[in-house]
Backbone as JSON, one array per atom type, in Angstrom:
{
  "sequence": "GAGGFKIPVYFLDTDLPENSAWDRTITHFLYGGDSHYRLCQEIVLGIGGVRILQALGYEHIGRFHMNEGHASLLTLELLDEEAKKAGRGAFIHEDIEAVKARCVFTTHTPVPAGHDQFPMDLVIRVLGRRDVYDMKEVFCCEGLLNMTFMALNLSHYVNGVAKRHGEVSGLMFAGYVIDAITNGVHAATWTSKPFMELYDHYIPGWRKDNFSL",
  "N": [[71.65, -69.9, 102.09], [73.36, -72.59, 100.25], [75.96, -71.82, 100.17], [76.2, -70.25, 102.37], [75.3, -67.66, 102.14], [73.21, -64.95, 103.01], [69.92, -63.94, 102.3], [68.47, -60.84, 101.89], [65.18, -59.68, 102.71], [62.55, -57.7, 101.58], [59.57, -55.98, 102.31], [56.81, -54.74, 100.54], [54.7, -51.95, 100.98], [51.78, -50.15, 100.69], [50.27, -48.74, 102.43], [50.38, -45.93, 103.46], [50.48, -42.64, 104.89], [50.71, -40.55, 103.0], [49.57, -41.49, 100.7], [46.58, -41.91, 98.65], [43.3, -42.76, 99.96], [42.25, -45.08, 98.71], [44.53, -46.12, 97.37], [46.04, -46.84, 99.55], [45.07, -49.27, 100.23], [46.05, -51.17, 98.5], [47.99, -53.09, 99.11], [46.72, -54.6, 101.0], [45.44, -57.08, 100.67], [46.01, -60.45, 99.66], [45.81, -61.92, 96.51], [43.28, -60.82, 96.16], [40.26, -58.93, 95.33], [39.19, -57.23, 92.23], [40.02, -57.23, 88.67], [41.14, -54.71, 88.22], [42.16, -54.03, 90.74], [44.0, -56.11, 91.09], [45.79, -55.62, 88.96], [46.85, -53.18, 89.76], [48.18, -54.0, 92.09], [50.14, -55.6, 90.92], [51.6, -53.8, 89.47], [52.74, -52.32, 91.55], [54.29, -54.37, 92.69], [55.99, -55.29, 90.54], [57.06, -52.98, 88.95], [57.32, -51.12, 91.05], [58.86, -52.72, 92.73], [61.4, -52.92, 91.45], [62.13, -50.22, 91.51], [62.23, -49.66, 94.25], [64.35, -51.21, 95.1], [66.45, -49.96, 93.77], [66.31, -47.47, 95.05], [67.14, -48.25, 97.54], [69.76, -48.63, 97.12], [70.68, -50.75, 95.58], [72.09, -50.89, 92.82], [73.27, -52.3, 90.76], [72.13, -54.86, 89.79], [72.43, -58.12, 88.81], [70.73, -60.2, 88.16], [67.3, -60.83, 87.88], [64.62, -62.47, 89.4], [61.57, -63.79, 88.6], [59.01, -64.94, 90.4], [56.51, -66.73, 89.59], [54.03, -65.15, 87.47], [53.25, -62.71, 88.52], [55.04, -60.64, 89.08], [55.87, -59.7, 86.66], [55.86, -57.21, 85.39], [58.17, -55.98, 86.07], [59.92, -56.36, 84.02], [59.15, -54.5, 82.14], [59.92, -52.13, 83.37], [62.68, -52.56, 83.33], [63.13, -52.56, 80.58], [62.52, -49.9, 80.03], [64.66, -48.76, 81.38], [66.82, -49.63, 79.79], [66.26, -48.25, 77.43], [66.55, -45.63, 78.33], [69.27, -45.59, 79.02], [70.34, -45.7, 76.49], [69.67, -43.26, 75.55], [67.17, -42.91, 74.52], [63.63, -42.24, 74.2], [61.84, -44.26, 74.25], [61.54, -47.84, 74.42], [62.99, -50.35, 72.26], [63.03, -53.21, 69.99], [65.64, -54.19, 70.16], [66.33, -53.83, 72.78], [65.24, -55.91, 74.13], [66.8, -58.29, 74.27], [68.83, -57.57, 76.03], [67.4, -57.25, 78.4], [66.34, -59.83, 78.71], [68.65, -61.25, 79.3], [69.01, -60.64, 81.92], [66.96, -61.75, 83.36], [65.1, -64.38, 84.95], [62.6, -66.94, 85.18], [60.07, -68.46, 87.08], [57.46, -70.62, 86.69], [54.42, -71.55, 88.22], [51.8, -72.54, 88.12], [49.75, -75.0, 86.78], [47.39, -74.65, 85.32], [45.24, -72.84, 83.09], [43.72, -70.77, 84.32], [45.3, -69.82, 86.32], [47.03, -67.9, 85.39], [47.66, -64.62, 85.16], [45.89, -62.18, 83.3], [45.11, -59.19, 81.53], [42.7, -56.86, 80.22], [43.42, -54.66, 77.49], [42.42, -52.01, 77.49], [42.11, -51.49, 80.18], [44.76, -51.69, 81.03], [45.95, -49.56, 79.65], [44.55, -47.46, 80.78], [45.17, -47.63, 83.55], [47.96, -48.03, 83.73], [48.87, -46.28, 81.87], [50.22, -46.72, 79.5], [50.66, -47.1, 76.15], [52.53, -48.23, 74.55], [53.0, -50.82, 75.23], [51.05, -52.33, 73.97], [51.77, -51.79, 71.4], [53.96, -53.4, 71.01], [52.91, -55.98, 70.98], [53.42, -58.66, 70.45], [55.27, -59.43, 72.28], [54.24, -58.85, 74.81], [51.52, -59.51, 74.88], [48.77, -61.82, 74.62], [46.34, -63.19, 72.64], [45.11, -60.68, 72.5], [45.18, -59.66, 75.08], [46.96, -58.31, 77.9], [49.29, -60.43, 79.04], [50.6, -61.84, 81.79], [52.19, -64.1, 82.25], [53.0, -64.8, 79.67], [54.48, -62.52, 79.04], [56.62, -62.76, 80.89], [57.74, -65.18, 80.01], [58.68, -64.43, 77.47], [60.58, -62.56, 78.07], [62.62, -63.62, 79.54], [65.65, -65.47, 80.0], [65.85, -67.95, 81.02], [63.68, -70.49, 82.11], [61.68, -72.19, 84.47], [59.74, -74.94, 85.8], [58.12, -76.19, 88.81], [58.48, -78.78, 89.57], [59.47, -81.97, 88.28], [57.41, -83.2, 86.77], [55.68, -81.03, 86.56], [57.22, -79.34, 85.0], [57.08, -80.72, 82.58], [54.31, -80.6, 82.03], [53.98, -77.82, 81.83], [55.54, -77.35, 79.62], [53.91, -78.4, 77.64], [51.73, -76.7, 77.87], [52.83, -74.25, 77.13], [53.89, -74.25, 74.36], [56.84, -74.23, 72.4], [58.51, -72.93, 74.11], [61.38, -73.41, 76.13], [61.28, -75.2, 79.02], [62.59, -75.78, 82.04], [63.06, -77.75, 85.09], [62.74, -77.64, 88.63], [62.89, -78.85, 92.04], [60.48, -77.8, 94.09], [60.47, -75.97, 97.16], [61.93, -77.68, 98.8], [64.66, -78.02, 100.82], [67.17, -79.93, 100.84], [69.33, -80.47, 102.63], [68.44, -79.48, 105.05], [66.61, -81.34, 105.92], [67.88, -83.72, 106.24], [69.4, -86.29, 108.04], [72.39, -86.42, 110.12], [74.01, -88.83, 109.82], [73.12, -89.71, 107.27], [73.8, -87.49, 105.75], [76.59, -87.72, 105.77], [76.85, -90.11, 104.39], [75.77, -89.4, 101.88], [77.58, -87.37, 101.21], [79.83, -88.86, 100.74], [79.15, -90.62, 98.62], [77.61, -89.17, 96.79], [78.76, -86.56, 95.87], [78.22, -83.05, 95.94], [75.51, -83.05, 96.28], [74.23, -81.32, 98.04], [73.94, -78.91, 96.76], [72.77, -79.65, 94.4], [69.91, -80.98, 94.24], [68.66, -82.78, 92.53], [70.56, -84.71, 92.05], [70.28, -86.58, 94.0]],
  "CA": [[71.99, -70.69, 100.92], [74.38, -73.63, 100.44], [77.25, -71.16, 100.38], [76.18, -69.43, 103.59], [74.86, -66.3, 101.86], [71.88, -64.63, 103.52], [69.13, -63.14, 101.37], [67.59, -59.86, 102.53], [63.79, -59.68, 102.23], [61.88, -56.42, 101.79], [58.12, -56.03, 102.12], [56.24, -53.53, 99.95], [53.5, -51.56, 101.7], [51.24, -48.88, 100.2], [49.43, -48.14, 103.48], [51.15, -44.79, 103.95], [49.63, -41.44, 105.0], [50.77, -39.68, 101.83], [48.79, -42.09, 99.61], [45.13, -41.76, 98.72], [42.66, -43.8, 100.76], [42.16, -46.32, 97.95], [45.87, -46.64, 97.13], [46.56, -47.42, 100.78], [44.56, -50.64, 100.38], [46.56, -52.05, 97.44], [48.74, -54.22, 99.68], [45.97, -55.17, 102.12], [44.94, -58.43, 100.44], [46.7, -61.3, 98.71], [44.87, -62.55, 95.58], [41.94, -60.29, 96.4], [39.78, -57.84, 94.48], [38.91, -57.44, 90.82], [41.18, -57.1, 87.77], [41.76, -53.41, 88.45], [42.93, -54.12, 92.0], [45.12, -57.02, 90.85], [46.77, -54.95, 88.11], [47.54, -52.18, 90.6], [49.1, -54.75, 92.94], [51.26, -56.12, 90.15], [52.42, -52.62, 89.16], [53.53, -52.06, 92.76], [55.26, -55.45, 92.86], [56.99, -55.35, 89.47], [57.72, -51.7, 88.71], [57.71, -50.6, 92.36], [59.92, -53.54, 93.28], [62.68, -52.49, 90.87], [62.46, -48.86, 91.95], [62.58, -49.63, 95.67], [65.7, -51.76, 95.21], [67.36, -48.88, 93.37], [66.3, -46.46, 96.12], [67.88, -48.81, 98.67], [71.17, -48.67, 96.78], [71.04, -51.9, 94.75], [72.1, -50.28, 91.49], [73.84, -53.19, 89.74], [71.57, -56.19, 89.99], [72.73, -58.91, 87.62], [69.69, -61.16, 87.83], [65.98, -60.68, 88.49], [63.86, -63.72, 89.35], [60.12, -63.63, 88.73], [58.41, -66.13, 90.98], [55.18, -66.63, 89.01], [53.92, -64.0, 86.57], [52.75, -61.5, 89.18], [56.07, -59.59, 89.09], [56.38, -59.57, 85.29], [56.02, -55.82, 84.95], [59.54, -55.52, 86.29], [60.59, -56.36, 82.72], [58.83, -53.22, 81.5], [60.81, -51.15, 84.01], [64.04, -52.8, 82.83], [63.14, -52.09, 79.19], [62.62, -48.44, 80.11], [66.04, -48.45, 81.78], [67.68, -49.82, 78.62], [66.01, -47.13, 76.51], [67.12, -44.42, 78.93], [70.73, -45.67, 78.89], [70.68, -45.45, 75.09], [69.26, -41.91, 75.23], [65.91, -42.94, 73.8], [62.44, -42.03, 75.01], [61.03, -45.47, 74.23], [62.33, -49.03, 74.17], [62.87, -50.96, 70.94], [63.24, -54.66, 70.05], [67.02, -54.49, 70.53], [66.45, -53.81, 74.24], [64.68, -57.14, 74.68], [67.85, -59.26, 74.59], [69.53, -57.1, 77.23], [66.54, -57.55, 79.55], [66.28, -61.29, 78.84], [69.9, -61.72, 79.93], [68.97, -60.34, 83.36], [65.73, -62.27, 83.97], [64.71, -65.79, 84.97], [61.17, -67.01, 85.49], [59.51, -69.71, 87.59], [56.01, -70.73, 86.57], [53.93, -72.45, 89.26], [50.41, -72.98, 88.03], [49.56, -75.77, 85.55], [46.05, -74.48, 84.73], [45.15, -71.51, 82.47], [43.14, -69.77, 85.21], [46.31, -69.32, 87.24], [47.94, -66.98, 84.7], [46.98, -63.33, 85.12], [45.83, -61.43, 82.05], [44.31, -57.98, 81.71], [42.3, -56.21, 78.97], [44.32, -53.55, 77.17], [41.87, -50.72, 77.88], [42.43, -51.34, 81.6], [46.21, -51.46, 81.12], [46.23, -48.2, 79.19], [43.96, -46.52, 81.75], [45.85, -47.69, 84.86], [49.4, -47.91, 83.59], [49.18, -45.13, 81.02], [51.22, -47.13, 78.52], [50.17, -47.69, 74.91], [53.64, -48.9, 73.87], [52.9, -52.25, 75.52], [50.24, -52.92, 72.91], [52.51, -51.63, 70.14], [54.85, -54.55, 70.93], [52.02, -56.99, 71.56], [53.96, -60.02, 70.31], [56.08, -59.68, 73.47], [53.48, -58.66, 76.04], [50.1, -59.87, 74.81], [48.31, -63.08, 74.06], [44.92, -63.09, 72.3], [44.63, -59.32, 72.74], [45.24, -59.31, 76.5], [48.26, -58.29, 78.55], [49.4, -61.73, 79.68], [51.78, -61.73, 82.65], [53.03, -65.27, 82.04], [53.55, -64.66, 78.32], [55.5, -61.48, 79.14], [57.78, -63.31, 81.59], [58.36, -66.17, 79.13], [59.35, -63.76, 76.35], [61.63, -61.65, 78.54], [63.53, -64.36, 80.42], [66.53, -66.39, 79.26], [65.73, -69.27, 81.64], [62.34, -70.69, 82.68], [61.53, -73.51, 85.09], [58.58, -75.33, 86.58], [58.46, -76.44, 90.21], [58.65, -80.22, 89.75], [59.75, -82.55, 86.97], [56.15, -83.37, 86.05], [55.15, -79.7, 86.25], [57.98, -78.85, 83.86], [56.52, -81.37, 81.4], [52.97, -80.03, 81.79], [54.16, -76.44, 81.39], [56.04, -77.41, 78.25], [52.75, -78.64, 76.78], [50.89, -75.49, 77.91], [53.51, -73.15, 76.46], [54.68, -74.85, 73.29], [57.81, -73.31, 71.8], [59.41, -72.42, 75.15], [62.13, -74.44, 76.86], [60.96, -75.05, 80.44], [63.35, -76.7, 82.88], [62.31, -78.06, 86.3], [63.43, -77.79, 89.91], [61.97, -79.36, 93.05], [60.14, -76.59, 94.83], [60.16, -76.0, 98.58], [62.69, -78.69, 99.55], [66.08, -77.79, 101.02], [67.48, -81.3, 101.27], [70.24, -80.53, 103.77], [67.7, -79.18, 106.28], [65.8, -82.49, 106.3], [68.7, -84.92, 106.18], [70.12, -86.57, 109.3], [73.85, -86.35, 109.98], [74.58, -90.03, 109.21], [72.85, -89.75, 105.83], [74.63, -86.44, 105.13], [77.93, -88.28, 105.57], [76.71, -91.11, 103.34], [75.62, -88.69, 100.61], [78.84, -86.66, 100.91], [80.8, -89.84, 100.24], [78.74, -91.25, 97.37], [76.96, -88.22, 95.86], [79.29, -85.22, 96.11], [77.46, -82.0, 95.26], [74.06, -83.21, 96.49], [73.69, -80.19, 98.81], [73.59, -77.85, 95.81], [72.01, -80.23, 93.29], [69.01, -81.96, 94.81], [68.34, -83.81, 91.54], [71.56, -85.77, 92.07], [69.79, -87.62, 94.91]],
  "C": [[73.09, -71.69, 101.22], [75.75, -73.03, 100.7], [77.29, -70.27, 101.6], [75.71, -68.0, 103.37], [73.44, -66.09, 102.38], [71.18, -63.66, 102.58], [68.28, -62.13, 102.13], [66.2, -59.89, 101.9], [63.17, -58.33, 102.57], [60.4, -56.57, 101.49], [57.64, -54.69, 101.57], [54.91, -53.21, 100.62], [53.02, -50.2, 101.17], [50.42, -48.15, 101.26], [50.19, -47.04, 104.19], [50.29, -43.54, 103.94], [49.6, -40.58, 103.75], [50.02, -40.25, 100.63], [47.3, -41.83, 99.78], [44.54, -42.93, 99.5], [42.6, -45.12, 100.01], [43.54, -46.94, 97.72], [46.46, -47.31, 98.38], [46.12, -48.87, 100.96], [45.19, -51.64, 99.41], [47.3, -53.26, 97.99], [48.02, -54.86, 100.86], [45.63, -56.64, 101.94], [45.8, -59.17, 99.42], [45.66, -62.02, 97.85], [43.44, -62.07, 95.8], [41.53, -59.29, 95.34], [39.56, -58.23, 93.03], [40.17, -57.25, 89.98], [41.91, -55.78, 87.97], [42.66, -53.45, 89.68], [44.17, -54.99, 91.79], [46.2, -56.35, 89.99], [47.55, -53.91, 88.92], [48.55, -52.86, 91.52], [50.35, -55.16, 92.15], [52.15, -55.0, 89.61], [53.32, -52.3, 90.35], [54.64, -53.1, 92.89], [56.37, -55.4, 91.81], [57.76, -54.06, 89.3], [58.21, -51.11, 90.03], [58.85, -51.39, 92.97], [61.29, -53.16, 92.76], [63.08, -51.13, 91.43], [62.85, -48.81, 93.42], [63.98, -50.2, 95.89], [66.74, -50.7, 94.82], [67.45, -47.81, 94.46], [67.08, -46.93, 97.34], [69.37, -48.99, 98.35], [71.62, -49.88, 95.97], [71.01, -51.48, 93.28], [72.58, -51.23, 90.4], [73.39, -54.62, 89.99], [71.74, -57.0, 88.7], [71.59, -59.81, 87.19], [68.4, -60.86, 88.6], [65.22, -62.0, 88.32], [62.39, -63.41, 89.57], [59.53, -64.94, 89.2], [56.92, -66.09, 90.69], [55.07, -65.31, 88.24], [53.56, -62.69, 87.23], [53.75, -60.34, 89.12], [56.54, -59.21, 87.69], [56.58, -58.14, 84.81], [57.38, -55.25, 85.29], [60.31, -55.49, 84.97], [60.33, -55.06, 81.96], [59.72, -52.12, 82.06], [62.24, -51.31, 83.5], [64.17, -52.37, 81.37], [63.26, -50.57, 79.15], [64.03, -48.0, 80.48], [66.98, -48.57, 80.59], [67.51, -48.67, 77.64], [66.66, -45.85, 77.04], [68.63, -44.42, 78.8], [71.18, -45.35, 77.47], [70.27, -44.06, 74.63], [67.98, -41.84, 74.43], [64.73, -42.74, 74.74], [61.55, -43.25, 75.08], [61.92, -46.66, 73.92], [62.04, -49.58, 72.78], [63.19, -52.46, 71.08], [64.65, -55.02, 70.49], [67.21, -54.5, 72.05], [66.0, -55.13, 74.88], [65.77, -58.12, 75.1], [68.61, -58.86, 75.85], [68.72, -57.4, 78.48], [66.46, -59.05, 79.78], [67.51, -61.83, 79.57], [69.89, -61.52, 81.45], [67.81, -61.02, 84.08], [65.61, -63.78, 83.88], [63.29, -65.86, 85.53], [60.8, -68.41, 85.99], [58.0, -69.67, 87.44], [55.53, -71.81, 87.53], [52.64, -73.18, 88.9], [50.14, -73.71, 86.73], [48.14, -75.7, 84.97], [45.94, -73.05, 84.2], [44.65, -70.43, 83.42], [44.17, -69.16, 86.17], [47.25, -68.3, 86.63], [47.22, -65.66, 84.45], [47.03, -62.71, 83.72], [44.82, -60.3, 82.2], [43.95, -57.37, 80.36], [43.12, -54.94, 78.74], [43.74, -52.19, 77.54], [42.14, -50.44, 79.36], [43.91, -51.02, 81.78], [46.55, -50.03, 80.74], [45.71, -47.18, 80.2], [44.75, -46.48, 83.06], [47.34, -47.41, 84.74], [49.8, -46.71, 82.74], [50.17, -45.45, 79.93], [50.56, -47.77, 77.3], [51.26, -48.49, 74.2], [53.64, -50.4, 74.14], [52.13, -52.95, 74.41], [50.95, -52.82, 71.56], [53.49, -52.79, 69.93], [54.11, -55.77, 71.48], [52.53, -58.41, 71.42], [54.83, -60.41, 71.51], [55.22, -59.73, 74.73], [52.09, -59.3, 76.05], [49.87, -61.26, 74.24], [46.8, -62.99, 73.86], [44.33, -61.74, 72.71], [44.65, -58.85, 74.17], [46.69, -59.22, 76.96], [48.35, -59.56, 79.39], [50.71, -61.78, 80.47], [52.73, -62.92, 82.48], [53.74, -65.19, 80.69], [54.68, -63.63, 78.32], [56.77, -62.02, 79.78], [58.51, -64.34, 80.73], [59.19, -65.5, 78.04], [60.52, -62.89, 76.79], [62.54, -62.3, 79.58], [64.4, -65.31, 79.59], [66.48, -67.8, 79.84], [64.37, -69.36, 82.32], [62.3, -72.08, 83.3], [60.15, -73.69, 85.72], [59.04, -75.74, 87.96], [58.47, -77.93, 90.57], [58.92, -80.78, 88.35], [58.47, -82.68, 86.14], [55.57, -82.01, 85.66], [55.9, -79.08, 85.08], [57.45, -79.43, 82.56], [55.17, -80.78, 81.03], [53.09, -78.61, 81.25], [54.69, -76.39, 79.96], [54.93, -77.66, 77.24], [51.85, -77.41, 76.72], [51.49, -74.37, 77.09], [54.47, -73.72, 75.41], [55.62, -73.81, 72.68], [58.77, -72.72, 72.8], [60.11, -73.6, 75.84], [61.9, -74.21, 78.35], [61.65, -76.18, 81.22], [62.5, -77.02, 84.12], [63.25, -78.09, 87.5], [62.43, -78.43, 90.87], [61.71, -78.24, 94.03], [59.95, -76.86, 96.32], [60.92, -77.03, 99.39], [64.16, -78.29, 99.61], [66.61, -79.05, 101.67], [68.34, -81.35, 102.53], [69.54, -80.26, 105.1], [67.02, -80.44, 106.82], [66.56, -83.81, 106.28], [69.47, -85.11, 107.48], [71.62, -86.61, 109.05], [74.44, -87.63, 109.39], [74.34, -90.11, 107.7], [73.6, -88.64, 105.09], [76.01, -86.99, 104.8], [77.93, -89.32, 104.46], [76.62, -90.44, 101.97], [76.9, -87.97, 100.21], [79.85, -87.61, 100.28], [80.44, -90.33, 98.84], [78.15, -90.29, 96.34], [77.49, -86.8, 96.13], [78.51, -84.17, 95.3], [75.97, -82.06, 95.51], [73.44, -82.02, 97.22], [73.25, -79.05, 97.89], [72.71, -78.36, 94.67], [71.13, -81.34, 93.82], [68.65, -83.07, 93.84], [69.34, -84.97, 91.58], [71.17, -86.88, 93.04], [68.96, -88.65, 94.16]]
}
């Protein structure tokens, strides 16, 4: 990062001897399989992702970033945590604000087909959770568990990956404030030393704020 901080990266893998033969294949393919396979992958990523970080000792994470809707089920895990801290067996609407304060969301795909959604009978069968449907105004859209809708409702900050994409996303998801960043460009990496010096002189802060260019 601009401040010199290094980000650790962990890979999730279900291909372990103690898992069933089918479960071992959950992390074999990216964007593969049917809805059942995809939902299982997103349970591993979202819920499993939070639990593995806790198991590794990251107990006080201030901010969770969902990069596209695939990881959105992490919000369900955080809601369960809030309920547990309050001594309740189930989360309530008051827990939503606490989770929103910890979550940010980046949406990437400007077409409806790019936003994962799952029928509720599949969700109940695989996840074993009926409470998701009980709070359907947070999790569901048109009767389906909608991963993008869930992330939008449980994040305090949302962005697209380009200025134009932010505009398009704002039209797709009316009622939500969607900011924009420029995705995939670390300006300092691609700037020659003479231009770095020029920018440092005339545009202080450009290394952290690419929009200032």
